[in-house]
Tab-separated table of C-alpha atoms and ligand atoms in Angstrom:
chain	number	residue	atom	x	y	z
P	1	UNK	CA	9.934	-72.521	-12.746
P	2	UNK	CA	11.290	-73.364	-16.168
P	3	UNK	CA	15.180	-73.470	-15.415
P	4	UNK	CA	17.940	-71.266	-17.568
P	5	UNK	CA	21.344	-72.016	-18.241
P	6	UNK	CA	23.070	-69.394	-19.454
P	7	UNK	CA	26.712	-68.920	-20.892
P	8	UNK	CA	28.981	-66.066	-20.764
P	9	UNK	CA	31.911	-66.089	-22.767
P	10	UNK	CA	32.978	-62.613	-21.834
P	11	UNK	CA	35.722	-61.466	-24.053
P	12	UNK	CA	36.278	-64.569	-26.206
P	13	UNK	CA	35.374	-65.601	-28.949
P	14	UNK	CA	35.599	-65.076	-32.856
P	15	UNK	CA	33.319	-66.066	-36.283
P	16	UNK	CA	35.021	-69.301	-35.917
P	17	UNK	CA	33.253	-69.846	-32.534
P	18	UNK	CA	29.968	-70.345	-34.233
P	19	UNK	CA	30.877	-74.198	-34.260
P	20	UNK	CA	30.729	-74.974	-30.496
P	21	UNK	CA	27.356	-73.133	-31.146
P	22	UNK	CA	26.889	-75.580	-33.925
P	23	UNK	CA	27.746	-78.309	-32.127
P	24	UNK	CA	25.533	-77.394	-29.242
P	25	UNK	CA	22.435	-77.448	-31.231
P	26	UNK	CA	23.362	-80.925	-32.616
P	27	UNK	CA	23.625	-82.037	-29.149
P	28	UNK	CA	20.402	-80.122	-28.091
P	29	UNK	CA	18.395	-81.513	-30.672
P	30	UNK	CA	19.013	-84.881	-29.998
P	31	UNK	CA	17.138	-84.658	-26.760
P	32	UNK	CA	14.616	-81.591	-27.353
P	33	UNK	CA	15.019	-80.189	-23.797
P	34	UNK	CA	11.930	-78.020	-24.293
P	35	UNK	CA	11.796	-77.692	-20.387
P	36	UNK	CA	14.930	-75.180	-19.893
P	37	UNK	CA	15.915	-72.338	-21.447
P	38	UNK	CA	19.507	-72.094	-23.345
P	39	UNK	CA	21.046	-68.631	-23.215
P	40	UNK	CA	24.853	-67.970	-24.737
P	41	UNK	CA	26.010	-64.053	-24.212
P	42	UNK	CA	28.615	-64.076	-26.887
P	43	UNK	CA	30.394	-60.538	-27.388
P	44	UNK	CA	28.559	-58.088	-29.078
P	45	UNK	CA	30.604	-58.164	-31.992
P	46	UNK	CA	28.567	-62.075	-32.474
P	47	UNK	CA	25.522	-61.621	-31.549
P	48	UNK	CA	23.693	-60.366	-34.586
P	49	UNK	CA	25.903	-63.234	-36.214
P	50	UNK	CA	24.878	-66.265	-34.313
P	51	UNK	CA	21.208	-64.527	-33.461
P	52	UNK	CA	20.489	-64.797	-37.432
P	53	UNK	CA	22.024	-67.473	-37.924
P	54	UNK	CA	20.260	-69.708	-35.347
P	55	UNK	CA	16.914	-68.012	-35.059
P	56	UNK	CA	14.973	-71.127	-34.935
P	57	UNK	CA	16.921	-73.102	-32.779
P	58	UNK	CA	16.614	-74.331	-28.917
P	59	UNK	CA	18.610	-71.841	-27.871
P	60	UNK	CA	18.815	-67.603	-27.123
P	61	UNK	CA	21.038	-64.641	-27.573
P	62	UNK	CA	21.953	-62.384	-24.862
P	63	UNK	CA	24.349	-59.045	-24.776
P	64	UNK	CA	27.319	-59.022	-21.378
P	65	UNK	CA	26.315	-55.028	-21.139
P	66	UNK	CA	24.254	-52.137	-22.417
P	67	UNK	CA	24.581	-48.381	-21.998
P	68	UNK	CA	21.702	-47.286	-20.137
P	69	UNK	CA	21.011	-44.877	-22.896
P	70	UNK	CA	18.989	-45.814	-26.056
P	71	UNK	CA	21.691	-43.816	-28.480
P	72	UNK	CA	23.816	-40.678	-28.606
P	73	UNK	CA	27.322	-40.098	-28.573
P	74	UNK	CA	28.843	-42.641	-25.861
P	75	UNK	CA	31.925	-43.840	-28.327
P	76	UNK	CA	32.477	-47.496	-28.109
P	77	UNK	CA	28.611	-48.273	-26.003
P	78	UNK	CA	25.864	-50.158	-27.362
P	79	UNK	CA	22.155	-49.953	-26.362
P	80	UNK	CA	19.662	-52.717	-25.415
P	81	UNK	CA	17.582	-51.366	-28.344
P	82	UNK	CA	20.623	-52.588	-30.457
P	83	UNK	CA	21.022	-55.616	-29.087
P	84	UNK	CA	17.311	-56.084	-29.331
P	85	UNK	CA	17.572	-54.885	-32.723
P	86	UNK	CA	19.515	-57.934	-33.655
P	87	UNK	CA	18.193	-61.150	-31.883
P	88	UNK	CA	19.297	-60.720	-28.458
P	89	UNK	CA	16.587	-62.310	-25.337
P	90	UNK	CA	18.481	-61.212	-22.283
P	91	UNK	CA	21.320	-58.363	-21.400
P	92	UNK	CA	23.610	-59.249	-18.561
P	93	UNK	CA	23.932	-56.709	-16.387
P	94	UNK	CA	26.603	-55.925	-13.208
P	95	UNK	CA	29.201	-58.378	-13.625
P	96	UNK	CA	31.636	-57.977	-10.918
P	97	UNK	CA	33.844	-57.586	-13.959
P	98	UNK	CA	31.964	-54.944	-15.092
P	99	UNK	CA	31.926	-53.600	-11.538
P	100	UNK	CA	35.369	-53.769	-10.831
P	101	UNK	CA	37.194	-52.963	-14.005
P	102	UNK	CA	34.635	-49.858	-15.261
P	103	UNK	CA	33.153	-48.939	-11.812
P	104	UNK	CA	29.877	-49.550	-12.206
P	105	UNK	CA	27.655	-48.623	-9.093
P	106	UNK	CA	24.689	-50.377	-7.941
P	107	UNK	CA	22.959	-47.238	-9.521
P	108	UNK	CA	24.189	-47.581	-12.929
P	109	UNK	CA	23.314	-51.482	-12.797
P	110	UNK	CA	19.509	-50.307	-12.233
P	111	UNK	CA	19.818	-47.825	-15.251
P	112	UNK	CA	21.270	-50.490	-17.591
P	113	UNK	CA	18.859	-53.085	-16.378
P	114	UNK	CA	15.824	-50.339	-17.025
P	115	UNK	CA	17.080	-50.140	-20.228
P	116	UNK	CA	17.142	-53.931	-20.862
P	117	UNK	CA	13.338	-53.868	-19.847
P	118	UNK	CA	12.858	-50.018	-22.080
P	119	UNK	CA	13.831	-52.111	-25.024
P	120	UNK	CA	11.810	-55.374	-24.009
P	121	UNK	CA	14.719	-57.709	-23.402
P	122	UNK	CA	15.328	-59.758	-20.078
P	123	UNK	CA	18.164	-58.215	-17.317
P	124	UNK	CA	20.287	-60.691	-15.598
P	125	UNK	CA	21.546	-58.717	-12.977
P	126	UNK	CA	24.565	-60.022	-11.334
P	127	UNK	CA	25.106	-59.496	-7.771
P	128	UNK	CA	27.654	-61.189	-4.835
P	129	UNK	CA	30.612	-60.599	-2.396
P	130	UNK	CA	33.925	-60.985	-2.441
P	131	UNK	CA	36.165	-63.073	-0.458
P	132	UNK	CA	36.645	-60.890	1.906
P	133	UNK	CA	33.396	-59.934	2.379
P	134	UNK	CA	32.229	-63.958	3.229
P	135	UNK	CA	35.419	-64.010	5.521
P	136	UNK	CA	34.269	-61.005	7.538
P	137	UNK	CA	30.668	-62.651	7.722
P	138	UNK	CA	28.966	-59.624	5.409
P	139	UNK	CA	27.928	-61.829	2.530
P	140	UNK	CA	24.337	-61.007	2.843
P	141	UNK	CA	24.607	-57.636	4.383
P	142	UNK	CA	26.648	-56.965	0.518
P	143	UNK	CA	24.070	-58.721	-1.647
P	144	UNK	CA	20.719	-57.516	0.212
P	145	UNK	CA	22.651	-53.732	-0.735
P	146	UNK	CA	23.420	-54.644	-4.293
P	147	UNK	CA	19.782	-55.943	-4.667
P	148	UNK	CA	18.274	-52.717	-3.613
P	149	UNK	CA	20.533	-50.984	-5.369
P	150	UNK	CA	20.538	-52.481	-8.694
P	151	UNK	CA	17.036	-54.098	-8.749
P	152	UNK	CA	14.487	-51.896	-10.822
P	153	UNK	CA	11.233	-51.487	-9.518
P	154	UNK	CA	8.967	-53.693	-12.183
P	155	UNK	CA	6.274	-56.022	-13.537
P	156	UNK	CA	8.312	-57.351	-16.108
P	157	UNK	CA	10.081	-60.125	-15.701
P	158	UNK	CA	13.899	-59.868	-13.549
P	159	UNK	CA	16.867	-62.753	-13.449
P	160	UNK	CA	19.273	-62.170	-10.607
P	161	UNK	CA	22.532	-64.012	-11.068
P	162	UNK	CA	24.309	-64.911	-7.641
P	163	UNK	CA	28.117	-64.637	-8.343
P	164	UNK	CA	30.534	-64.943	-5.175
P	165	UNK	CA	33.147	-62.883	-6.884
P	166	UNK	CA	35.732	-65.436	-5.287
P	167	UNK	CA	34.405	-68.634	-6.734
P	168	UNK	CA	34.663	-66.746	-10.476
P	169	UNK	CA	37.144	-68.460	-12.761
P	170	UNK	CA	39.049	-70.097	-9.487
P	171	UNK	CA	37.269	-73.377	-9.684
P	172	UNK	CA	36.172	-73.267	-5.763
P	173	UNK	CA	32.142	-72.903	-5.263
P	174	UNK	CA	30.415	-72.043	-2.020
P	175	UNK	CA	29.386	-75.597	-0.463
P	176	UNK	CA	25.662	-76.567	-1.335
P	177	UNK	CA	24.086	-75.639	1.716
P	178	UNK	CA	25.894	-71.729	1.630
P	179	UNK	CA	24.449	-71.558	-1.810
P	180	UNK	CA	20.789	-72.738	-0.777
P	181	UNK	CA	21.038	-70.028	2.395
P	182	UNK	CA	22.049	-67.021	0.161
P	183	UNK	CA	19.105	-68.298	-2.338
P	184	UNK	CA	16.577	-68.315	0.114
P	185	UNK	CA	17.740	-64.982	1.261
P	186	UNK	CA	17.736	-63.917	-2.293
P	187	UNK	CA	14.460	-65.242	-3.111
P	188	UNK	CA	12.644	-63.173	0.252
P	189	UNK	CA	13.911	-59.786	-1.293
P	190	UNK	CA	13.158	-60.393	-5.118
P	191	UNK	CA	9.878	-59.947	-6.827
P	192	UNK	CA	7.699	-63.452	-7.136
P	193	UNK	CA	8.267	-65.770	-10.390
P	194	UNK	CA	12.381	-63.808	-10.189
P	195	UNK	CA	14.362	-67.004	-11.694
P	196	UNK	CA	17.964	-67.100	-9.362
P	197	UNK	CA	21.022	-68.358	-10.807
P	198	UNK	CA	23.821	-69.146	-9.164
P	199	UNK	CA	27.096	-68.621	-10.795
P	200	UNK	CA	30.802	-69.186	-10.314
P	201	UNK	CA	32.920	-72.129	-11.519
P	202	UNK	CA	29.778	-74.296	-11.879
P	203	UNK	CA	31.014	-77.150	-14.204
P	204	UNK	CA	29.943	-80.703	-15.423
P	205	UNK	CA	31.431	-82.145	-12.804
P	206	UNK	CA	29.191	-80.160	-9.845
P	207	UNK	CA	26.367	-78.859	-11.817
P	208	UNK	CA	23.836	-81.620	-10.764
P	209	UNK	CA	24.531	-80.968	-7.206
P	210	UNK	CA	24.024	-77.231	-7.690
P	211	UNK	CA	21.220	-77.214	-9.747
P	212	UNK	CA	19.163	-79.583	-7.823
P	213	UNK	CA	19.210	-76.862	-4.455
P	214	UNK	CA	15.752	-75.024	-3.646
P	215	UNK	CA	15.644	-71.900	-5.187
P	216	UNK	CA	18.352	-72.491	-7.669
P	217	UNK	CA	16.599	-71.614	-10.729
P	218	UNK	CA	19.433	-72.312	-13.328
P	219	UNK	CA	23.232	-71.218	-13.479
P	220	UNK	CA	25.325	-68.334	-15.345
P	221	UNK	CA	28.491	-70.062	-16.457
P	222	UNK	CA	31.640	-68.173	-17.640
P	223	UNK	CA	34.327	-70.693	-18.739
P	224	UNK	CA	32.296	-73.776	-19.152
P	225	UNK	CA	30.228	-72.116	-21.616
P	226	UNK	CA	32.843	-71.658	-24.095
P	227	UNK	CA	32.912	-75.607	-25.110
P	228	UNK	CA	29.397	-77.364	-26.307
P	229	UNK	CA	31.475	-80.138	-24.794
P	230	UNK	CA	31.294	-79.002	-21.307
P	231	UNK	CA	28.435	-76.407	-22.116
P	232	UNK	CA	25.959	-79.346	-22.617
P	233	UNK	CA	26.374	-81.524	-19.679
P	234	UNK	CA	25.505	-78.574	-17.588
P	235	UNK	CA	22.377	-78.025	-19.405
P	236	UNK	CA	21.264	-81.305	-18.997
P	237	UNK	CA	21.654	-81.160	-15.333
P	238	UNK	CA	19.024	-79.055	-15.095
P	239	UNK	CA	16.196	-80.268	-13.502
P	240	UNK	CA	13.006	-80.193	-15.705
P	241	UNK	CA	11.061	-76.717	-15.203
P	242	UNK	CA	9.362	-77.219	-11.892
L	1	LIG	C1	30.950	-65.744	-14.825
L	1	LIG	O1	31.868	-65.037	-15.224
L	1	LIG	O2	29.799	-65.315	-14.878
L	1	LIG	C2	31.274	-67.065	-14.321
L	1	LIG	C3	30.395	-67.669	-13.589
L	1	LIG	O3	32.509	-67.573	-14.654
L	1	LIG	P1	33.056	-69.072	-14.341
L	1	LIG	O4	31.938	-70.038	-14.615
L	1	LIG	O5	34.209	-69.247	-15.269
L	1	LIG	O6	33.445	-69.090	-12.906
């Protein structure tokens, strides 16, 4: 399975930005890594920018949300159509971000990541526990729910992001063999050829060792993302697709 690394850089980021994305290409193109997949999710407000901009590069456009809705008056939403409109590959959908600061239910992940497939675009849909939630030993009784929940029923093709909500922007990761166990668990419940990510504080310094574990199909990285610097190594980590 051809491996993705994705960035999110959440809410960062302004036109000025556009030369880490610069300098990620220059890096990129030095060694032609035809065998993964690049993904940045800039804000919206950038994605038409850097979408034009680099439309025949190595390397993809995603959206961070979508309104489940193709248009109509939802003041302040955008629609996958939109972001498909201008570039975009892939919409991430059910940060725990977006799930703890707007609310978002398992059901409204599965309507945005409908609409991601409506407007032919890719869904990453995020799903993991929280600290206490590994503590009280319900880790995969939470993410087998939030699959259910938030996994449409498709052909098309899915990503599912694996995010412990702790290990987001704290710098501590699950060790290597709790990430392989949720994987595996991950992989029995998700439709054949699903590529899993794993995400949380994966940097240069531990991507190797998390990218190289069975069912670890690539990696959604948050703050690592933001410098081609750091962004890079991670990358290049990546196995070759297998
Ligand atoms: C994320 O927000 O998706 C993420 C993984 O963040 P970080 O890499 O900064 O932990």
């Amino acid at each position: 399975m051809k491996p993705l690394i994705a960035g999110n850089w959440k809410m960062n980021g302004l036109s000025a930005s556009i030369a880490e994305i610069q300098s990620l290409i220059e890096k990129l193109s030095g060694s032609a890594p035809e065998d993964r997949d690049v993904l940045i999710c800039p804000p919206a407000t950038l994605v038409a920018h850097f979408a034009k901009e680099f439309s025949d590069e190595a390397i993809q456009f995603g959206g961070q949300d979508c309104h489940e809705n193709e248009g109509g008056a939802h003041t302040g939403d955008i629609s996958a159509e939109m972001l498909a409109d201008v570039g975009a590959g892939y919409v991430i959908v059910g940060h725990s971000e977006r799930r703890a600061d707007h609310g978002e239910t398992d059901a409204a992940v599965n309507a945005k990541a409908q609409a991601v497939l409506r407007a032919g675009l890719t869904p990453i849909i995020c799903v993991g526990e929280t600290e206490a939630e590994r503590k009280a030993g319900e880790a995969e009784t939470v993410v087998g729910a939030q699959l259910k929940g938030s996994l449409p029923s498709t052909e098309s093709e899915l990503v599912v992001a694996y995010e412990p909500v702790w290990a987001i922007g704290t710098g501590l990761t699950p060790t290597l063999e709790d990430i392989e166990d949720m994987h595996g668990f991950i992989r029995a419940k998700t439709p054949t050829g699903t590529r899993l990510l794993y995400g949380g504080s994966v940097k240069p310094g531990n991507a190797k060792d998390i990218l190289s574990i069975d069912n670890v199909n690539g990696a959604l990285v948050g703050g690592a993302s933001l410098k081609a610097d750091d962004f890079y190594p991670i990358v290049m980590a990546a196995p070759g697709g297998r």
